[in-house]
Each structure stands twice: as structure tokens, then as C-alpha cells.
Amino acid sequence: MSRKVLALFVACMLLPIWPVFAEKPRDGITYIFDLYLDNGNNRVIAPAVSLSKKLSDTFYLGTKVGVDAITSATKVSQPASPAAGGEDDSEGGNISLRVPVSLSLTYDRDDDTLTAGGYYSYERTYTGRSLFAAYTRRMNLNNTALGIGFSKSFDNWIPDHPLSTDRRSERSMDLTATQLLSPKMSVQFTYSALRSDGFLAQPTDQLVTPAFTAYAQYPDTRRGNAYAVRLVTLLNDPTSLHVNYRDYRDDWHIRSDTVNLELYRDISSSVVLGGRYRYYRQSKAYFAKDLALYTPGDPLIAVDYRMYAFQSNTVGVMAILKPSRSFLRRFDADKVKLKLSADVFTTSRHENIQYQYHTDRLTGMFTTIALEYDL
Amino acid sequence: MNRTVLCLGLLCLIALTGCAEKLIMVQPYEMEHFAQDKMRFTPLDARAAFEEHIYSIREASAGGSSGFQGGCGCR
């Protein structure tokens, strides 16, 4: 097996450890254009550039810089009667900018890879700061890879009204075990421990009734655990199947199941097409109840539909294109890939979605265009 | 949680000891399929990162992908 194939395989095993930042130790640049739209009048346009630069035989520098143009990420609520259809908010009217930047350093030698880095983002109502680190060890002739990752954030709200605390902190630990089962099948197990504290609700979520008005308030700590398994198998030479399942549960009594199926097929030597289906369902938080049942004395109030039981379905299509040599005369065609995806999701009907977004269910679309170029 | 950590610890122990030979199920010369995009766990890296962010905004669950997501006021 060539060194390049081995490197690619190793990268495949490493990628799930840091799919966002230190995606794989390589010399390369990726231009990304993300778009999100939904019928709640939310829009995100997010161009970004991701660069991974080889500094020496063992060290790589990674950085990702982007700009997210967001409408409705922060809602401005105005009192209204629920009987009249919920909040009369002005979401969608203003554009706010979020500028996320990350920087990481990767040490990669023989069977060991260590990445550490930091993240900073700023938007009008929120400042995000995080540190993260991940270590992966490959063994058994690259049949097995074990990984561990940590992250810790030190975020702050910049609210327009007093909060119990302006701080929000999140910690996570991920343990990953990847194993090849056959020349055509691999499996990966992941366990994530998630801990949050600080102000965990949305400062702008407001319950407005004829009797009283109150801002959303959640418990100030949250402990969650996620268990996931991923299986990738080659059904036949041009076709692969991906099956993912995740079980999540936390001490707010939210429990969820996520199933994701993806099918990829080589159409030609330069085109791979895919399709996906994802199903998600969750139970409600213990403090979530019918909006009409809240009283001014309730210490915890949930307005956001995400604290209630609902389901969602997602379907999508994907394409990976490798331009031909004749098409890219001035570039090495082997170094260029264009990856495209478009997904549509829809939630089940829920009265809180009606209250927040003036529609009985949320339906949205997100697309990604990524142009990868190896330096 | 403790049970899961214990299972993962046992798996590490197996992988790091003599039992590890049983985990060599694929010889190096048989790994060519895993070099293909469609055989990676996340064939579209940028989409994986973006959709994880979208779902963290639209759903109350997180984790399980071992991907790091920075803080965001959308959540």
C-alpha cells in the first residue's frame, strides 16, 4: 500500500476526532460557503476559509476564519397575548455578524497525533472563547484508533436586560474507538460527556401572558451524555452505506434518539453522488409545561420548543466532484475537490413553534459548498 | 456513564495488550477501499461541521460526533 493511501486512511480515522478544526494533517486550503434558511425567517450566510499548513515533518498549523451573517439569531420580543398568536417579535429584520476564528497546532508522528488550539467568536450579544485538545493513537497495523478530546469554553452573554449571570461555560470530553472489521467495513464508537453551567436559556425568550410577562429561565447547570455508533460498509464496488445512531440523555430529563442513513455511489471516476435520511426525536425537559400553565412564581420557565418533545426528519443529497485535467489546465486536478450538499429538514408540529415563529412547524434548508485544494 | 467509561477502558486495555492481534482484521494491502471519500466516516467534512452547528441550534441534544463546536449565541 502506498504511503499516500496509508495517510488518507489514517486521516479518515482521525477526522471524526476533530471534524471542525484540525480535520486532518495536510497541506491544504478549503473555501467554504454555508447557507441556512427556514420558514421562521431565520437566515445564515457563512463563508469561511480553512487552512492547514505543514510546518515541518511533524507539525501542522491549522486555522479557520469565517463570517456568519445571521438574521433572527437574536429575537427582539414585544409583549403580545398568546391568544393573539404569540410574540410579536421583529426577527428577520436585522442582520447581525458573527466572526468565528480558530487556531490550532497539530503534532503528528508515527502512530500518535496531538492537536491543541483555541477558538474565539464575537457577535453583538455573545462572546465565545474556547480551548480544545485531542489525542489519537493508532495501533494494530492501523486497524484500531483510540482518541480522546477535551474542550472548555468561557463564554459571555452581552444582554440588553439583567441576567442571573452573564457567563456560560461548557465542557466536553469525547472518547472514540475506531476499528476496521473487514476490508469493506469499519465501525466507530463515541462517548461524549457534556457539562454546562451559567445562563443556559436564550436571554430574549419571553413568556407573555395577559397576567404576567417573564423571561425564560433554565437550571444553571446541565449534565448530558451521548453514546454513538457509526458503521461504514461497502455494499458493492461503487456503493457505500453509512449508518449512525446516537442516544443522548441529560439531567434535565431530555432524552433523544438520532438515526442517520447515507448512501454514496460512484457515478464515474470523477463524480460521487449521495443521499441521506435522518430521523430525530426527543422528550421534554422536566420544567417544560404548557405555556398557559406557568405562573409568576415558577422559578423555571421554558418557551423554546427545544425544551419540549418533538421529532424532525431530514433528507439530503450530496456530491463530490473531482474536476478533470482538461477542465483545470492551470491546476493539478488531483489536488482539487468540490463537495456539495443540500439538506431539507422539517419538525413535527408544536404549539411553542407557533408561539415563537408563527408557523406550526419549522422547515428549513441548509447547503454547503466546499472547494478543497491541496497545497 | 461509569459503565461506558469502563467499557472503553477495557477496549483500550485489549487494544494495548496481547489480545490486540485479534483486532488486526485487515492487512495493510487490503485497505485500499478506506482511501475513498465514500468510505470515510464524514465524506463531506464541511457539511458535517455545519450541520452539527445547525442541529445544535435546532435540537436540544449534542455530542456523539466528537466534533468540537465553539460557543454561539444562537444556542
Coordinates of C-alpha atoms in Angstrom, one line a residue:
Chain A
M1 CA 0.0 0.0 0.0
S2 CA 1.4 3.4 -0.9
R3 CA 2.2 6.0 1.7
K4 CA -0.4 8.3 0.3
V5 CA -3.1 5.7 0.7
L6 CA -2.0 5.0 4.2
A7 CA -2.0 8.7 5.0
L8 CA -5.5 9.0 3.6
F9 CA -6.7 6.1 5.7
V10 CA -5.2 7.5 8.8
A11 CA -6.8 10.8 8.1
C12 CA -10.2 9.1 7.7
M13 CA -9.8 7.6 11.2
L14 CA -8.6 10.9 12.7
L15 CA -11.2 13.1 11.1
P16 CA -14.1 12.3 13.4
I17 CA -12.0 13.5 16.3
W18 CA -11.7 17.0 15.0
P19 CA -14.0 17.4 12.1
V20 CA -14.2 21.1 12.7
F21 CA -10.7 22.3 13.1
A22 CA -7.7 20.0 12.7
E23 CA -9.6 18.0 10.2
K24 CA -6.5 16.1 9.0
P25 CA -2.8 16.8 9.0
R26 CA -2.3 18.0 5.4
D27 CA -1.2 20.9 3.4
G28 CA -4.4 22.3 2.1
I29 CA -6.9 25.1 1.9
T30 CA -10.6 24.8 1.8
Y31 CA -13.1 27.5 0.8
I32 CA -16.5 27.0 2.3
F33 CA -19.8 28.6 1.7
D34 CA -22.7 27.6 4.0
L35 CA -26.2 28.8 3.7
Y36 CA -29.2 28.2 6.1
L37 CA -32.8 29.2 5.6
D38 CA -36.0 28.4 7.3
N39 CA -39.7 29.3 7.4
G40 CA -39.2 31.0 10.8
N41 CA -37.5 33.8 8.8
N42 CA -34.0 32.7 10.0
R43 CA -31.1 33.0 7.6
V44 CA -27.4 32.4 8.0
I45 CA -24.9 33.0 5.3
A46 CA -21.4 31.8 6.3
P47 CA -18.4 31.9 4.1
A48 CA -15.2 30.6 5.6
V49 CA -11.6 29.7 4.8
S50 CA -9.9 26.8 6.4
L51 CA -6.1 26.4 6.1
S52 CA -3.9 23.6 7.3
K53 CA -0.2 24.3 6.7
K54 CA 2.6 21.8 7.1
L55 CA 5.3 23.5 9.1
S56 CA 7.7 20.6 9.4
D57 CA 7.7 16.8 9.2
T58 CA 5.7 16.6 12.4
F59 CA 3.9 19.9 12.9
Y60 CA 0.9 21.4 11.2
L61 CA -0.7 24.8 11.7
G62 CA -4.5 24.9 11.3
T63 CA -6.7 28.0 11.2
K64 CA -10.3 28.7 10.2
V65 CA -11.7 32.1 9.7
G66 CA -15.3 32.9 8.7
V67 CA -18.1 35.4 8.9
D68 CA -21.6 34.4 9.7
A69 CA -24.2 36.9 8.6
I70 CA -27.2 36.0 10.7
T71 CA -30.8 37.2 10.8
S72 CA -33.0 36.3 13.7
A73 CA -30.3 34.7 15.8
T74 CA -31.3 37.3 18.4
K75 CA -35.0 38.0 18.6
V76 CA -36.4 41.2 19.9
S77 CA -39.6 40.4 21.7
Q78 CA -42.5 42.7 22.2
P79 CA -45.4 41.9 24.6
A80 CA -48.4 40.3 22.9
S81 CA -51.1 38.0 24.0
P82 CA -50.6 34.3 23.4
A83 CA -54.2 34.2 22.3
A84 CA -53.2 36.6 19.5
G85 CA -50.6 34.2 18.2
G86 CA -47.6 34.6 20.5
E87 CA -44.8 37.0 20.5
D88 CA -44.8 39.8 18.0
D89 CA -41.1 39.8 17.5
S90 CA -39.1 41.5 14.9
E91 CA -37.0 38.6 14.0
G92 CA -35.6 38.6 10.5
G93 CA -35.4 42.3 10.3
N94 CA -31.8 42.8 11.4
I95 CA -28.6 41.3 10.3
S96 CA -26.0 40.6 12.9
L97 CA -22.5 39.4 12.2
R98 CA -20.6 36.7 14.0
V99 CA -16.9 36.3 13.4
P100 CA -15.5 32.9 14.5
V101 CA -11.8 32.3 14.4
S102 CA -9.9 29.2 15.4
L103 CA -6.2 28.4 15.6
S104 CA -4.6 25.0 16.3
L105 CA -1.3 23.2 16.2
T106 CA -1.0 19.5 15.4
Y107 CA 1.8 17.2 16.2
D108 CA 1.7 14.1 14.1
R109 CA 4.3 11.4 14.3
D110 CA 4.2 7.7 13.6
D111 CA 1.1 6.4 15.5
D112 CA 0.4 9.5 17.6
T113 CA -1.4 12.7 16.8
L114 CA -2.0 15.5 19.2
T115 CA -3.9 18.7 18.4
A116 CA -4.4 21.7 20.7
G117 CA -6.0 25.1 19.9
G118 CA -8.3 27.9 20.7
Y119 CA -11.5 29.4 19.4
Y120 CA -12.9 32.9 19.6
S121 CA -16.1 34.4 18.2
Y122 CA -17.8 37.7 18.7
E123 CA -21.3 38.8 18.0
R124 CA -23.3 41.7 19.3
T125 CA -24.9 39.7 22.1
Y126 CA -22.4 37.0 22.7
T127 CA -18.7 36.4 23.1
G128 CA -17.3 32.8 22.7
R129 CA -13.9 31.7 23.9
S130 CA -12.8 28.1 23.9
L131 CA -9.7 25.9 24.3
F132 CA -9.6 22.4 22.9
A133 CA -7.2 19.4 22.7
A134 CA -7.4 16.0 21.2
Y135 CA -5.1 13.0 21.1
T136 CA -5.3 9.9 18.9
R137 CA -3.3 6.8 18.9
R138 CA -3.3 4.3 16.1
M139 CA -2.4 0.7 16.6
N140 CA -2.8 -2.9 15.3
L141 CA -1.4 -2.0 11.9
N142 CA -3.9 0.9 11.7
N143 CA -6.9 -1.4 12.3
T144 CA -7.6 0.4 15.6
A145 CA -7.6 4.0 16.6
L146 CA -8.3 5.4 20.1
G147 CA -9.0 9.1 20.6
I148 CA -9.7 11.4 23.5
G149 CA -10.7 15.1 23.1
F150 CA -11.4 17.8 25.6
S151 CA -12.9 21.3 25.2
K152 CA -13.7 24.1 27.6
S153 CA -15.5 27.3 26.8
F154 CA -15.6 30.6 28.7
D155 CA -18.5 32.4 27.0
N156 CA -20.3 35.6 28.0
W157 CA -23.7 37.0 27.1
I158 CA -23.9 40.7 26.3
P159 CA -27.6 41.0 27.3
D160 CA -29.9 44.0 26.9
H161 CA -31.5 43.2 30.3
P162 CA -30.1 41.9 33.6
L163 CA -29.5 38.1 33.8
S164 CA -28.8 35.9 36.8
T165 CA -25.3 35.6 35.4
D166 CA -23.8 36.8 32.1
R167 CA -21.5 33.8 32.0
R168 CA -21.9 30.5 30.1
S169 CA -19.4 27.7 30.4
E170 CA -19.4 24.4 28.5
R171 CA -17.0 21.4 29.0
S172 CA -16.9 18.3 26.9
M173 CA -14.9 15.1 26.8
D174 CA -15.1 12.7 23.8
L175 CA -13.8 9.2 23.8
T176 CA -13.6 7.5 20.4
A177 CA -12.7 4.0 19.4
T178 CA -12.4 3.1 15.7
Q179 CA -12.0 -0.4 14.4
L180 CA -11.8 -2.0 11.0
L181 CA -13.9 -5.1 10.8
S182 CA -13.1 -6.2 7.3
P183 CA -11.6 -4.8 4.1
K184 CA -15.0 -3.3 3.4
M185 CA -16.3 -2.4 6.8
S186 CA -15.4 -0.1 9.8
V187 CA -17.1 0.9 13.0
Q188 CA -16.6 3.8 15.4
F189 CA -17.9 4.2 19.0
T190 CA -18.1 7.6 20.6
Y191 CA -18.9 8.6 24.1
S192 CA -19.4 12.3 24.9
A193 CA -19.7 13.8 28.4
L194 CA -21.2 17.3 28.2
R195 CA -21.3 19.8 31.1
S196 CA -22.7 23.3 31.0
D197 CA -23.2 26.0 33.6
G198 CA -24.1 29.7 33.7
F199 CA -27.1 31.3 31.9
L200 CA -28.3 28.5 29.6
A201 CA -31.6 29.9 28.3
Q202 CA -31.9 32.4 25.5
P203 CA -32.0 35.9 27.1
T204 CA -34.5 37.0 24.5
D205 CA -37.0 34.2 25.0
Q206 CA -40.0 35.7 26.8
L207 CA -43.3 34.4 28.0
V208 CA -46.0 36.9 27.6
T209 CA -49.5 36.2 29.0
P210 CA -52.4 38.5 29.9
A211 CA -51.4 38.1 33.6
F212 CA -47.7 38.5 33.5
T213 CA -44.5 38.6 31.5
A214 CA -41.3 36.7 32.3
Y215 CA -38.1 35.8 30.6
A216 CA -37.1 32.2 30.1
Q217 CA -35.1 30.7 32.9
Y218 CA -33.4 27.3 32.9
P219 CA -31.4 25.5 35.6
D220 CA -27.9 26.9 35.8
T221 CA -26.2 23.6 35.3
R222 CA -26.7 20.8 32.8
R223 CA -25.0 17.4 32.6
G224 CA -25.5 15.3 29.4
N225 CA -24.1 12.1 28.0
A226 CA -24.2 10.9 24.4
Y227 CA -23.4 7.5 23.1
A228 CA -23.0 7.0 19.3
V229 CA -22.0 4.3 16.9
R230 CA -21.2 4.7 13.2
L231 CA -20.8 1.9 10.7
V232 CA -19.5 2.3 7.2
T233 CA -19.6 -0.6 4.8
L234 CA -19.0 -1.1 1.1
L235 CA -22.1 -2.7 -0.3
N236 CA -20.5 -3.2 -3.7
D237 CA -17.6 -1.7 -5.5
P238 CA -19.2 1.7 -6.3
T239 CA -21.7 1.9 -3.4
S240 CA -21.1 2.6 0.3
L241 CA -23.6 2.7 3.2
H242 CA -23.3 4.8 6.4
V243 CA -25.4 4.0 9.4
N244 CA -25.2 6.2 12.5
Y245 CA -27.1 6.0 15.8
R246 CA -26.9 8.3 18.8
D247 CA -28.5 8.1 22.2
Y248 CA -28.5 11.3 24.2
R249 CA -29.8 11.9 27.8
D250 CA -29.3 14.6 30.4
D251 CA -30.3 15.6 33.9
W252 CA -33.0 17.9 32.5
H253 CA -34.7 14.6 31.5
I254 CA -34.3 15.3 27.9
R255 CA -33.6 12.0 26.0
S256 CA -33.2 11.7 22.3
D257 CA -32.6 9.2 19.6
T258 CA -30.9 10.1 16.3
V259 CA -30.7 7.7 13.3
N260 CA -28.8 8.8 10.1
L261 CA -28.5 6.8 6.9
E262 CA -26.3 7.8 4.0
L263 CA -25.7 6.1 0.7
Y264 CA -22.9 7.1 -1.7
R265 CA -22.3 5.8 -5.2
D266 CA -19.5 6.4 -7.7
I267 CA -21.2 7.6 -10.9
S268 CA -17.9 8.0 -12.7
S269 CA -14.2 8.3 -11.9
S270 CA -14.8 12.0 -11.1
V271 CA -18.3 12.1 -9.6
V272 CA -19.7 10.6 -6.4
L273 CA -23.4 11.2 -5.6
G274 CA -25.1 10.5 -2.3
G275 CA -28.4 10.7 -0.5
R276 CA -29.3 10.8 3.2
Y277 CA -32.2 10.4 5.6
R278 CA -32.0 11.5 9.3
Y279 CA -34.6 10.9 12.0
Y280 CA -34.6 12.7 15.3
R281 CA -36.9 12.6 18.3
Q282 CA -36.6 13.9 21.8
S283 CA -38.5 14.1 25.1
K284 CA -39.2 17.3 27.0
A285 CA -37.3 18.8 29.9
Y286 CA -38.8 18.3 33.4
F287 CA -39.5 22.0 33.8
A288 CA -41.2 22.5 30.4
K289 CA -45.0 22.7 30.5
D290 CA -47.9 24.1 28.6
L291 CA -47.4 27.9 28.3
A292 CA -50.8 28.6 29.8
L293 CA -49.9 26.7 33.0
Y294 CA -47.0 28.9 34.0
T295 CA -47.4 31.2 37.0
P296 CA -45.4 34.2 38.1
G297 CA -44.0 32.1 40.9
D298 CA -42.4 29.5 38.6
P299 CA -38.6 29.6 39.0
L300 CA -38.0 27.8 35.7
I301 CA -39.8 28.8 32.5
A302 CA -39.2 27.3 29.1
V303 CA -40.5 28.9 25.9
D304 CA -38.2 27.4 23.4
Y305 CA -39.6 24.4 21.6
R306 CA -36.3 22.6 22.0
M307 CA -37.2 22.1 25.7
Y308 CA -40.3 20.2 24.6
A309 CA -40.9 16.8 22.9
F310 CA -40.8 16.9 19.1
Q311 CA -39.5 15.0 16.1
S312 CA -37.7 16.0 13.0
N313 CA -36.9 14.4 9.6
T314 CA -34.1 15.4 7.3
V315 CA -33.4 14.4 3.7
G316 CA -30.5 15.5 1.6
V317 CA -28.3 15.0 -1.4
M318 CA -24.5 15.2 -1.7
A319 CA -22.0 15.3 -4.5
I320 CA -18.2 15.0 -4.6
L321 CA -16.7 16.2 -7.8
K322 CA -13.1 15.8 -8.9
P323 CA -12.5 18.0 -11.9
S324 CA -10.8 16.5 -14.9
R325 CA -7.4 17.6 -16.1
S326 CA -8.7 19.2 -19.2
F327 CA -11.1 21.3 -17.1
L328 CA -8.3 22.6 -14.8
R329 CA -5.4 23.3 -17.1
R330 CA -3.6 25.6 -14.7
F331 CA -4.1 23.4 -11.6
D332 CA -3.2 19.9 -10.6
A333 CA -6.5 18.2 -10.9
D334 CA -5.5 15.5 -8.4
K335 CA -5.4 18.3 -5.7
V336 CA -8.8 19.7 -6.2
K337 CA -12.2 18.5 -5.0
L338 CA -15.6 20.2 -4.9
K339 CA -18.1 19.0 -2.3
L340 CA -21.7 20.0 -2.5
S341 CA -24.7 19.2 -0.3
A342 CA -28.3 20.3 0.2
D343 CA -30.5 19.1 3.0
V344 CA -34.1 19.9 4.0
F345 CA -35.4 19.3 7.5
T346 CA -38.9 19.6 9.0
T347 CA -40.0 19.3 12.6
S348 CA -43.3 18.0 13.9
R349 CA -46.0 20.4 14.7
H350 CA -45.7 22.1 18.1
E351 CA -47.5 25.0 19.8
N352 CA -44.3 26.5 21.0
I353 CA -43.0 26.7 17.4
Q354 CA -46.3 28.5 16.6
Y355 CA -45.7 30.8 19.6
Q356 CA -42.1 31.6 18.7
Y357 CA -42.1 31.6 14.9
H358 CA -45.8 32.0 13.9
T359 CA -45.8 28.7 12.0
D360 CA -46.9 25.3 13.2
R361 CA -43.7 23.5 12.3
L362 CA -40.2 24.6 11.3
T363 CA -39.0 23.6 7.8
G364 CA -35.5 24.6 6.8
M365 CA -32.8 24.0 4.2
F366 CA -29.0 24.1 4.6
T367 CA -26.5 23.9 1.9
T368 CA -22.7 23.6 1.9
I369 CA -20.2 24.3 -0.9
A370 CA -16.6 23.4 -0.2
L371 CA -13.7 23.7 -2.6
E372 CA -10.7 21.8 -1.3
Y373 CA -7.2 22.4 -2.7
D374 CA -4.1 20.6 -1.6
L375 CA -1.1 22.9 -1.5
Chain B
M1 CA -21.6 6.9 32.3
N2 CA -19.3 4.9 34.5
R3 CA -20.3 1.7 32.7
T4 CA -19.4 3.3 29.3
V5 CA -16.0 4.6 30.6
L6 CA -15.3 1.1 32.0
C7 CA -16.2 -0.5 28.6
L8 CA -13.9 2.0 26.7
G9 CA -11.2 1.4 29.3
L10 CA -11.4 -2.3 28.7
L11 CA -11.3 -1.8 25.0
C12 CA -8.1 0.3 25.4
L13 CA -6.6 -2.4 27.6
I14 CA -7.4 -5.1 25.0
A15 CA -6.0 -3.0 22.2
L16 CA -2.8 -2.3 24.1
T17 CA -2.1 -5.9 25.2
G18 CA -1.5 -9.2 23.6
C19 CA -5.2 -9.6 22.6
A20 CA -4.6 -6.8 20.2
E21 CA -3.5 -9.2 17.5
K22 CA -7.1 -10.4 17.2
L23 CA -8.1 -6.8 16.3
I24 CA -5.9 -6.9 13.2
M25 CA -8.7 -7.9 10.9
V26 CA -7.5 -6.1 7.8
Q27 CA -3.9 -6.4 6.4
P28 CA -2.3 -3.2 5.1
Y29 CA -2.5 -4.4 1.5
E30 CA -6.3 -4.8 1.9
M31 CA -7.0 -1.2 3.0
E32 CA -7.4 0.4 -0.5
H33 CA -11.2 0.9 -0.1
F34 CA -10.7 3.0 3.0
A35 CA -8.9 5.6 1.0
Q36 CA -12.0 6.5 -0.9
D37 CA -14.1 9.5 0.1
K38 CA -17.3 7.5 0.3
M39 CA -15.7 5.2 2.9
R40 CA -14.8 7.9 5.3
F41 CA -16.9 8.5 8.4
T42 CA -17.5 12.0 7.2
P43 CA -17.1 12.2 3.5
L44 CA -18.2 15.8 3.4
D45 CA -16.2 17.5 6.2
A46 CA -17.6 21.0 5.8
R47 CA -21.2 19.8 5.8
A48 CA -20.5 17.7 8.9
A49 CA -19.3 20.8 10.8
F50 CA -22.1 23.0 9.5
E51 CA -24.9 20.6 10.2
E52 CA -23.7 19.8 13.6
H53 CA -23.9 23.5 14.3
I54 CA -27.4 23.7 12.8
Y55 CA -28.7 20.7 14.8
S56 CA -27.2 22.2 18.0
I57 CA -29.4 25.2 17.3
R58 CA -32.5 23.4 16.3
E59 CA -32.4 20.5 18.8
A60 CA -31.6 20.0 22.5
S61 CA -29.1 17.3 22.0
A62 CA -25.3 17.4 21.3
G63 CA -22.3 15.1 21.3
G64 CA -21.6 11.7 19.9
S65 CA -19.7 13.0 16.9
S66 CA -16.6 14.1 18.9
G67 CA -16.6 17.2 16.9
F68 CA -15.7 20.5 18.7
Q69 CA -18.2 23.3 18.4
G70 CA -17.3 26.8 19.7
G71 CA -19.7 28.9 21.6
C72 CA -22.5 30.7 19.8
G73 CA -25.4 32.9 21.0
C74 CA -27.8 31.1 18.7
R75 CA -28.0 28.1 21.1

